[in-house]
CSV table of C-alpha atoms and ligand atoms in Angstrom, one decimal:
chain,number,residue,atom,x,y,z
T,21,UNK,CA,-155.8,38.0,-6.7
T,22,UNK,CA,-158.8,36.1,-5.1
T,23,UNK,CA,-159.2,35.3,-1.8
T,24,UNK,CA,-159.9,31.3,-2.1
T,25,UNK,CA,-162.4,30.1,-0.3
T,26,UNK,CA,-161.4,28.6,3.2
T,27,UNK,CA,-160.7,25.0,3.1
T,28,UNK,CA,-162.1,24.5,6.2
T,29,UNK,CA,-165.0,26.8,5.9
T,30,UNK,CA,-165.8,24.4,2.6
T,31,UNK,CA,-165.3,21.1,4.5
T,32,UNK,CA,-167.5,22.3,7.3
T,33,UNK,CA,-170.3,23.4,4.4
T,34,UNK,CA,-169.9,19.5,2.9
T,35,UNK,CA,-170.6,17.9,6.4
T,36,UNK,CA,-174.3,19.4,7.0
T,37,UNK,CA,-176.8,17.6,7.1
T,38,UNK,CA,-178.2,17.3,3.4
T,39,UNK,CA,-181.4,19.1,4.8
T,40,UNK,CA,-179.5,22.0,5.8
T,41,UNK,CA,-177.1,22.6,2.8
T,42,UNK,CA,-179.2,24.3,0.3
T,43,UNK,CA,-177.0,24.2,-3.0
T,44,UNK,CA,-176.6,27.6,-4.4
T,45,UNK,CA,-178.5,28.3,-8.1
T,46,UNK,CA,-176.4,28.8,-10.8
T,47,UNK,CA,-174.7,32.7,-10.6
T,48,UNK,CA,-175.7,32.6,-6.7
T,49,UNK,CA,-173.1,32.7,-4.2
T,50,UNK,CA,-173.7,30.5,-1.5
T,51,UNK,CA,-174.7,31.2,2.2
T,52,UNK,CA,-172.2,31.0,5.0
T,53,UNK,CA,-172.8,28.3,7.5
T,54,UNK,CA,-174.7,30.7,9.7
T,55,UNK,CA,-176.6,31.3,7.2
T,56,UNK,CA,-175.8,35.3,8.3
T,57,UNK,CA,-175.3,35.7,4.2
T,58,UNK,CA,-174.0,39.5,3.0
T,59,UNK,CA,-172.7,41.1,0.0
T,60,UNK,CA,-170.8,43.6,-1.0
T,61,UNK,CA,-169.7,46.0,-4.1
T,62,UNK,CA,-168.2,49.0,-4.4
T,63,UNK,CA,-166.8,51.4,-7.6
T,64,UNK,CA,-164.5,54.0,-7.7
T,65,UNK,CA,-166.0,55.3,-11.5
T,66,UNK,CA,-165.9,53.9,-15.3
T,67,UNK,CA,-164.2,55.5,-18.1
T,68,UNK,CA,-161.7,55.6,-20.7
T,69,UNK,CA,-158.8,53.9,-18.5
T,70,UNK,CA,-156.0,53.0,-20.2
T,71,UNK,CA,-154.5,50.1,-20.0
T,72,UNK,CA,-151.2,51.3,-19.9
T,73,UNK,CA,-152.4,53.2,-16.4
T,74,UNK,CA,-148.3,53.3,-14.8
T,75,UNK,CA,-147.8,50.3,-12.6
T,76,UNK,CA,-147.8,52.1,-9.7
T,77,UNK,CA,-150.8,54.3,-10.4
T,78,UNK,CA,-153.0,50.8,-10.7
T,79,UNK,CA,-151.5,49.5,-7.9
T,80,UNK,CA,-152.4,52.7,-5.8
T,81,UNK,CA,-155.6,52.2,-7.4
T,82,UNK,CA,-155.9,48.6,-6.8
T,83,UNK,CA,-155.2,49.0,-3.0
T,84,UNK,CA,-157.4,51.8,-2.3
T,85,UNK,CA,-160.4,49.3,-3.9
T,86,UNK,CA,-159.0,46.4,-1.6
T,87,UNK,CA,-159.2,48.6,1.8
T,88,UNK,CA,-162.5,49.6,1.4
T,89,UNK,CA,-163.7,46.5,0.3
T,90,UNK,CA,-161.8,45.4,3.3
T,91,UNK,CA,-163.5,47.7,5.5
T,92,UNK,CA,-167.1,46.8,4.2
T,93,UNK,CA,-166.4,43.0,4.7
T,94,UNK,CA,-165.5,43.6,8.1
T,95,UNK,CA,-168.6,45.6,9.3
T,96,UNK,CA,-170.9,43.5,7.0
T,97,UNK,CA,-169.3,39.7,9.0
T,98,UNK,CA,-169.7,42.0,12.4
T,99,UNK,CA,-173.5,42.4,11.6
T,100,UNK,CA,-173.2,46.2,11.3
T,101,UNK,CA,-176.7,48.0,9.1
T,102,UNK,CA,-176.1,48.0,5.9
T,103,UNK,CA,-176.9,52.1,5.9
T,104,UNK,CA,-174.3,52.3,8.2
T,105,UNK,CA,-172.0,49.9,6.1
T,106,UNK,CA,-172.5,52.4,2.8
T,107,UNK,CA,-171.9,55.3,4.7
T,108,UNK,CA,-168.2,54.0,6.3
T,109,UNK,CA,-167.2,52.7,2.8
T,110,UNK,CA,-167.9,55.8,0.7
T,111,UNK,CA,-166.5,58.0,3.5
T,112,UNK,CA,-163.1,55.9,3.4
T,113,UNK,CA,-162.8,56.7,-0.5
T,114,UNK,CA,-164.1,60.1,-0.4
T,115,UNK,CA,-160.8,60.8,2.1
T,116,UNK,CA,-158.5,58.7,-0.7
T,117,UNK,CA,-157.6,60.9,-2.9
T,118,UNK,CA,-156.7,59.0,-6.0
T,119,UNK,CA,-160.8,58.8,-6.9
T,120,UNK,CA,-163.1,62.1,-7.5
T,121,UNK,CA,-165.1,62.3,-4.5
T,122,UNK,CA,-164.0,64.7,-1.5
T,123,UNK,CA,-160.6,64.8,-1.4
T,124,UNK,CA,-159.2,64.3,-5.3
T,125,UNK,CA,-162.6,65.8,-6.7
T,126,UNK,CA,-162.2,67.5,-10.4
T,127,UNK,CA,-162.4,70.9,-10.6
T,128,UNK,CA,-164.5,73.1,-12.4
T,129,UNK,CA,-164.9,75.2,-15.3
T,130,UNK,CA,-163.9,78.0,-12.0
T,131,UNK,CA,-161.0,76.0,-10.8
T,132,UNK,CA,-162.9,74.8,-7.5
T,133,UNK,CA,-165.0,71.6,-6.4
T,134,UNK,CA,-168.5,71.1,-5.8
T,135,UNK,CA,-169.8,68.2,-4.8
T,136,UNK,CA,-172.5,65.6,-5.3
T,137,UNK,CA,-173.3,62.9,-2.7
T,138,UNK,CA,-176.7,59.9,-2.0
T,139,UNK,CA,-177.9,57.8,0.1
T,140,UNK,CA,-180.9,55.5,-0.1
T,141,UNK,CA,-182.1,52.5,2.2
T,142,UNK,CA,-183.9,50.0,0.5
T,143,UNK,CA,-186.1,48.8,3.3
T,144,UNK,CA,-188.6,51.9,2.8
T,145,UNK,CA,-187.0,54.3,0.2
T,146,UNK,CA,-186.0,56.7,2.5
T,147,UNK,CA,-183.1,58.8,0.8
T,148,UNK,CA,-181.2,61.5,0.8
T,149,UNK,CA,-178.8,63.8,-1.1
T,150,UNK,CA,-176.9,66.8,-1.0
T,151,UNK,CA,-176.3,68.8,-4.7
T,152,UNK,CA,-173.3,71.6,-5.1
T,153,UNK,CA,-171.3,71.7,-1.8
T,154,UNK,CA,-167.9,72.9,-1.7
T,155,UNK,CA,-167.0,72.8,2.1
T,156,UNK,CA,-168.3,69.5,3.0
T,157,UNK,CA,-165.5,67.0,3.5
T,158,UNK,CA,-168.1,63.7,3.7
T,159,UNK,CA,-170.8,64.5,1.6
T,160,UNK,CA,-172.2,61.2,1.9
T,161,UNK,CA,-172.9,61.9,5.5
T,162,UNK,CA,-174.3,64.9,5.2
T,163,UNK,CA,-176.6,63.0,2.8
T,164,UNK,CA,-177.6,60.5,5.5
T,165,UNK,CA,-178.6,63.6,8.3
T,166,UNK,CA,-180.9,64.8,5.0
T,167,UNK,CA,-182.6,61.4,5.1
T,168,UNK,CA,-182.8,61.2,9.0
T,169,UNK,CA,-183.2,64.8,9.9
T,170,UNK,CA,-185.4,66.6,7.5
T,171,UNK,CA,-188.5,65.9,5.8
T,172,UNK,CA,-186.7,66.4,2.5
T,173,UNK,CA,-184.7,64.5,-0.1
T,174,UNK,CA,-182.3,66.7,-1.4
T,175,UNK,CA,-180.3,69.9,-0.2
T,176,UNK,CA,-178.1,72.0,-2.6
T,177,UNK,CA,-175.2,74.7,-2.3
T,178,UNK,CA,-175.6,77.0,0.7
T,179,UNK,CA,-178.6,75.6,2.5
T,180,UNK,CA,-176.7,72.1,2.9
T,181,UNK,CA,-173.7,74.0,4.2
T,182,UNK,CA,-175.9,75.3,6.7
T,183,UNK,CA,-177.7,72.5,7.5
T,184,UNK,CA,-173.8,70.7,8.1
T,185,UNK,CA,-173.2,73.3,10.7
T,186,UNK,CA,-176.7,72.6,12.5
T,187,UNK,CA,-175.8,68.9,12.5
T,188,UNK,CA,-172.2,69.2,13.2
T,189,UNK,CA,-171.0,67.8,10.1
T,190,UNK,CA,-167.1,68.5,9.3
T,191,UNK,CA,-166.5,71.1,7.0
T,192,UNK,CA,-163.0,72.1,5.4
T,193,UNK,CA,-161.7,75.1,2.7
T,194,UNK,CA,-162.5,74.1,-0.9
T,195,UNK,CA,-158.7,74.0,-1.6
T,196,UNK,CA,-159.2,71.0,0.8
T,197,UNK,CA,-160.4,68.8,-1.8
T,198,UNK,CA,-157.0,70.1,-4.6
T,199,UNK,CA,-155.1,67.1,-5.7
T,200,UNK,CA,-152.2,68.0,-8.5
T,201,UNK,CA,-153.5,65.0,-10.7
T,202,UNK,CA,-157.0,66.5,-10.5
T,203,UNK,CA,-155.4,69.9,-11.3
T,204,UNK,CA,-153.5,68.6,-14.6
T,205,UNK,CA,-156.7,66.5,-15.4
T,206,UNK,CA,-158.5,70.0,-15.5
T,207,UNK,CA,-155.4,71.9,-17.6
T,208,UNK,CA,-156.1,69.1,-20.1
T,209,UNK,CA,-160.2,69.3,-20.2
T,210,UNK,CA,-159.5,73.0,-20.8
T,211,UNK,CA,-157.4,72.2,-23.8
T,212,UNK,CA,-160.4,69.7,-25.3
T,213,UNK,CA,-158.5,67.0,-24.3
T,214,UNK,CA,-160.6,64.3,-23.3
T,215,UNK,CA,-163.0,63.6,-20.4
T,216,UNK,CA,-162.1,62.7,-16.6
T,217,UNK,CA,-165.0,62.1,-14.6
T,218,UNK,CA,-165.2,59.0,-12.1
T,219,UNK,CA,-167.3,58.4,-9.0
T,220,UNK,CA,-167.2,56.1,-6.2
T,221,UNK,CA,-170.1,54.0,-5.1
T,222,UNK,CA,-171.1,51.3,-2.6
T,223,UNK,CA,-174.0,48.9,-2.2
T,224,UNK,CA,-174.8,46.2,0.6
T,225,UNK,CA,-177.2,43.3,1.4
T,226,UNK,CA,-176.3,43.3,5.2
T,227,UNK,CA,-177.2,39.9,7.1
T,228,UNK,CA,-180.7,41.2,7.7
T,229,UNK,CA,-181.4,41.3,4.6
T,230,UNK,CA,-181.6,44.8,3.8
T,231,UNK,CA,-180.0,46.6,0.8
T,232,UNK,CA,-178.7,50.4,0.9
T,233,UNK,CA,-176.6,52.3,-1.6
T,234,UNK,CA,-174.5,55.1,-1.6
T,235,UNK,CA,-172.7,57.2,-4.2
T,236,UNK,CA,-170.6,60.3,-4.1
T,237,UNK,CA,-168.4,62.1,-6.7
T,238,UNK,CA,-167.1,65.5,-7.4
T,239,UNK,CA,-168.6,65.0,-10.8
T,240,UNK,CA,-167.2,65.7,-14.5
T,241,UNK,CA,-164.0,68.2,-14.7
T,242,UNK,CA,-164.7,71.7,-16.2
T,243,UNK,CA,-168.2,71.4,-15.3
T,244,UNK,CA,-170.0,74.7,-15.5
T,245,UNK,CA,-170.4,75.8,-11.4
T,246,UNK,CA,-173.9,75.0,-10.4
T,247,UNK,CA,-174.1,71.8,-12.8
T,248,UNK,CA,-175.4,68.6,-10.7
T,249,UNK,CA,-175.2,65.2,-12.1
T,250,UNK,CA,-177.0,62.2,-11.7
T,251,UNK,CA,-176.0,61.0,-8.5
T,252,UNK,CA,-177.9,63.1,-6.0
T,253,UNK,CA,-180.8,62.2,-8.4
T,254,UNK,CA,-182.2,59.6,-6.8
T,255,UNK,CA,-183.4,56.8,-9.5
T,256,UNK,CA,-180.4,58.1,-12.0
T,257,UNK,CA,-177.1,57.6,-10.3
T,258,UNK,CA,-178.6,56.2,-6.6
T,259,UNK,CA,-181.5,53.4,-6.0
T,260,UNK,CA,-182.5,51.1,-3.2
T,261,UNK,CA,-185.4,48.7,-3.1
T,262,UNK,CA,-185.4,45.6,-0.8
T,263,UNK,CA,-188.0,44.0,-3.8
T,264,UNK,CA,-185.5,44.3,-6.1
T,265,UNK,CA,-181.5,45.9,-5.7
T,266,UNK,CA,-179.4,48.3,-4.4
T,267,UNK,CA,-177.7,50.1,-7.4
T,268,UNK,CA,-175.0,53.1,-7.8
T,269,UNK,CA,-173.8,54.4,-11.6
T,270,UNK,CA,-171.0,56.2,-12.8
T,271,UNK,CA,-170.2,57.8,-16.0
T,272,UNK,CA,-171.8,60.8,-17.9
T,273,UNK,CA,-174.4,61.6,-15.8
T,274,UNK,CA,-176.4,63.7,-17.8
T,275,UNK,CA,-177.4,60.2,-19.7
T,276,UNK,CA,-178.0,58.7,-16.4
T,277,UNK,CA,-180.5,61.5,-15.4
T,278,UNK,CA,-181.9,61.3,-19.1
T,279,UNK,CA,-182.7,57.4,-19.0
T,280,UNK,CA,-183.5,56.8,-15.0
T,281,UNK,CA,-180.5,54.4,-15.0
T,282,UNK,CA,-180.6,52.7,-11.9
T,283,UNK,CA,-184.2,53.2,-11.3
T,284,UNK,CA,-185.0,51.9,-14.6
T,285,UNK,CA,-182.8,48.6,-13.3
T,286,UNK,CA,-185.2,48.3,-10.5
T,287,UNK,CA,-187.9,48.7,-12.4
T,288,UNK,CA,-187.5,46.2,-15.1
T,289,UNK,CA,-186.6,43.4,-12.2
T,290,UNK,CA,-190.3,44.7,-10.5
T,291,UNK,CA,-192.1,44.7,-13.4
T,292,UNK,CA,-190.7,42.4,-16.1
T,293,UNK,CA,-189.1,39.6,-13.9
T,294,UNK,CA,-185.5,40.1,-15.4
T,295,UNK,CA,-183.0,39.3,-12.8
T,296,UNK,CA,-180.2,41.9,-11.7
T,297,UNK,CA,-177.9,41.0,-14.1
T,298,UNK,CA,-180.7,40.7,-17.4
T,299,UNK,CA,-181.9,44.2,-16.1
T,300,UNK,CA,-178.6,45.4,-16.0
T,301,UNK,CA,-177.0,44.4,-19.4
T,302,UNK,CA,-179.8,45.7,-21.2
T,303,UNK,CA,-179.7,49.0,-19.1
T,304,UNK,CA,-176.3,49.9,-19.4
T,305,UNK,CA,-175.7,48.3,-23.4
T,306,UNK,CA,-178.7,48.7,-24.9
T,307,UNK,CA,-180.1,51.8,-23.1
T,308,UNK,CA,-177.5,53.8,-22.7
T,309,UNK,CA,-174.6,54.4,-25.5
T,310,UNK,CA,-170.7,53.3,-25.1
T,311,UNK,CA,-168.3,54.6,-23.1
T,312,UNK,CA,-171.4,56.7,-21.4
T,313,UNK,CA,-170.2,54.3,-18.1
T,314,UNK,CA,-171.3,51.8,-16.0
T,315,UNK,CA,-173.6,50.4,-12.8
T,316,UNK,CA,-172.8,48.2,-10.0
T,317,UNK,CA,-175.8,46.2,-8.0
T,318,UNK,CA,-176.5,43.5,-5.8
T,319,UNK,CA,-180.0,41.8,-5.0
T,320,UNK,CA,-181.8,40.7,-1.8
T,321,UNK,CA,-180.7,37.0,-2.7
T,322,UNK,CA,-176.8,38.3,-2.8
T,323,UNK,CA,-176.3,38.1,-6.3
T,324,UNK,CA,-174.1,40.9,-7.8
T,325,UNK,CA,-173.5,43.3,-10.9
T,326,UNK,CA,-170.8,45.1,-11.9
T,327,UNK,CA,-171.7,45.9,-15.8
T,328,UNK,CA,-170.0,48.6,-17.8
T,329,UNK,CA,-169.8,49.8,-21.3
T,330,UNK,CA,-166.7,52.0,-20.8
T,331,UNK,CA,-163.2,50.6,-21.3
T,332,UNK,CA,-163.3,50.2,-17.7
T,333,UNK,CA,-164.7,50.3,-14.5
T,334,UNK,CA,-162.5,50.7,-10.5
T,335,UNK,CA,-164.6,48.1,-8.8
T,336,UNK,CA,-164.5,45.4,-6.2
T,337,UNK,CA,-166.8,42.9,-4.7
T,338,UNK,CA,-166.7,40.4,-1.3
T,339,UNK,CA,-169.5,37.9,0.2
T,340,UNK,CA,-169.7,36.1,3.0
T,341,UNK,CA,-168.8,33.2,1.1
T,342,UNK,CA,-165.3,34.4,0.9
T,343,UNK,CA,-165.4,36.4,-2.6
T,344,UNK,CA,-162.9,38.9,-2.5
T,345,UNK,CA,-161.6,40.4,-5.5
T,346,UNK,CA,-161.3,43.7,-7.4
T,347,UNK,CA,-160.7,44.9,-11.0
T,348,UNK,CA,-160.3,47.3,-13.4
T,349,UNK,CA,-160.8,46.1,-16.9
T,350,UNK,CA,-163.2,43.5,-18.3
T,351,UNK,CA,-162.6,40.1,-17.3
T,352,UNK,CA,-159.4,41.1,-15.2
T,353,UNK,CA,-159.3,40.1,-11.5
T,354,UNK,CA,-156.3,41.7,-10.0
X,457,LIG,N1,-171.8,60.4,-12.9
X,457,LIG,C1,-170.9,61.5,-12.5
X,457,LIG,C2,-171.4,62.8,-12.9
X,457,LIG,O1,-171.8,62.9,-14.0
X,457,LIG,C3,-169.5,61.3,-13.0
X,457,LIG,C4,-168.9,59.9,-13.0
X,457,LIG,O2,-169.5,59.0,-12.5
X,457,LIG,O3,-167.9,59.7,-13.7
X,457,LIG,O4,-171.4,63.7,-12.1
């Protein structure tokens, strides 16, 4: 269901003064009256869902998507960073454990979790990452203290467990992360029974005009141990660049490490003009092959992405124009 946009919020937009109501391009959302304009959108991983997912999974689905999204729209309208926006979302769906990041990760060709988590800010490129950890229950923040703290980008396995007991960062057992859906998913993968992957990701234009991204996942089920995906690869899963988007994939990630996904977004906006949307349609349909998954984005201007060549993709996006809405399948706003 979409939140409509305030009556009163719209009536107050009519009476400005002409000089001050600058009409919205077509595909723009429009500024709010303060002019204070933000964006959100957020992913919780693109595949081969069904569409006859059981009511009451989709709902479960549909309301984990809502309180994030929730959560965002509230620290973006209370003028909270946009790094510090990315970070509080994905940490709120790596603790639900219906998506496959922290708690409700796959499991592994070994029958345990290892995780895979980025963060970037777009104002200078700063990131950072952490590859391979199996104790960490936020590995997005972890990610954030490699950015801050260390002169490095990413930190895999034992040294980032480490380097979350110098910083104090929460750590848990591995069995932490076991969800029975998770464990039946795996059963399945180990019969050759399909694929469950999935990912969650978040990106913000906070009312400063910054972007940042963030993306975490406990990557594909059955994985060999020691595989990492494309998501603490910065420029394949992860990318933020005030001159152009903040961008977070999900699906195979091997492809996205193979074609530069979201960097190769960002770079065809720098380099070629195309807007976020242009660059990523031809990214994600003519780049990469079907079902391989899908990108979400959103520009300095606040315009938004959410492409996917998968049957579908958990996503959700809000603006401070009073967008709210989330979906699952093409063209279905739920
Ligand atoms: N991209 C993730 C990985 O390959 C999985 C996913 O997004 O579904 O690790």
């Amino acid at each position: 269901m979409r939140v409509r946009f305030p009556a009163a919020l719209a009536a107050a937009i009519l009476l400005l003064p002409a000089a001050c109501a600058t009409a919205p391009a077509p595909g723009e959302t429009a500024s709010d009256p303060s002019g204070a304009r933000w964006a959100i959108v957020i992913h919780g991983g693109a595949g081969t869902i069904s569409r006859d997912l059981p009511a009451e999974r989709k709902q479960a689905y549909v309301a984990g998507l809502r309180a994030a999204l929730r959560t965002g729209t509230e620290a973006l309208a209370a003028g909270e960073p946009a790094l510090a926006v990315v970070e509080k979302v994905v940490r709120q769906l790596e603790d639900d454990p219906l998506f496959n990041a922290g708690r409700g990760a796959v499991y592994t060709s070994e029958g345990r979790h290892e995780l895979d988590a980025a963060i970037m800010d777009g104002r200078d490129l700063s990131a950072g990452a952490v590859a391979a950890v199996t104790t960490v229950r936020h590995p997005i923040t972890l990610a954030r203290l490699v950015m801050t703290e260390t002169p490095h980008v990413l930190l895999v396995g034992e040294g980032a467990e480490a380097f979350a007991d110098q910083t104090g960062v929460e750590r848990v057992r591995n069995e932490f992360f076991d969800t029975p859906f998770r464990r039946e998913a795996w059963e399945r993968a180990r019969q050759q029974e399909g694929e469950d992957r999935d990912t969650v990701g978040c990106v913000v234009l906070d009312t400063a005009g910054n972007l940042a991204a963030a993306t975490s996942t406990g990557g594909l089920t059955n994985k060999r141990f020691g595989r990492v995906g494309d998501v603490p690869i910065v420029g394949a899963g992860t990318y933020a660049d005030n001159r152009t988007a903040a961008l977070s994939g999900t699906g195979r990630g091997e492809e996205f490490i193979r074609h530069n996904v979201t960097a190769a977004i960002s770079h065809r906006m720098r380099l070629l003009g195309e807007s976020l949307e242009q660059a990523a349609q031809h990214v994600i349909h003519r780049t990469l092959q079907p079902e391989d998954g899908g990108v979400i984005g959103v520009d300095a201007r606040g315009n938004v992405a959410m492409v996917f060549n998968s049957t579908g993709m958990y996503r959700g996006t809000a603006d401070s124009a009073g967008r709210f809405e989330v979906a699952i399948w093409e063209d279905v706003e739920e």
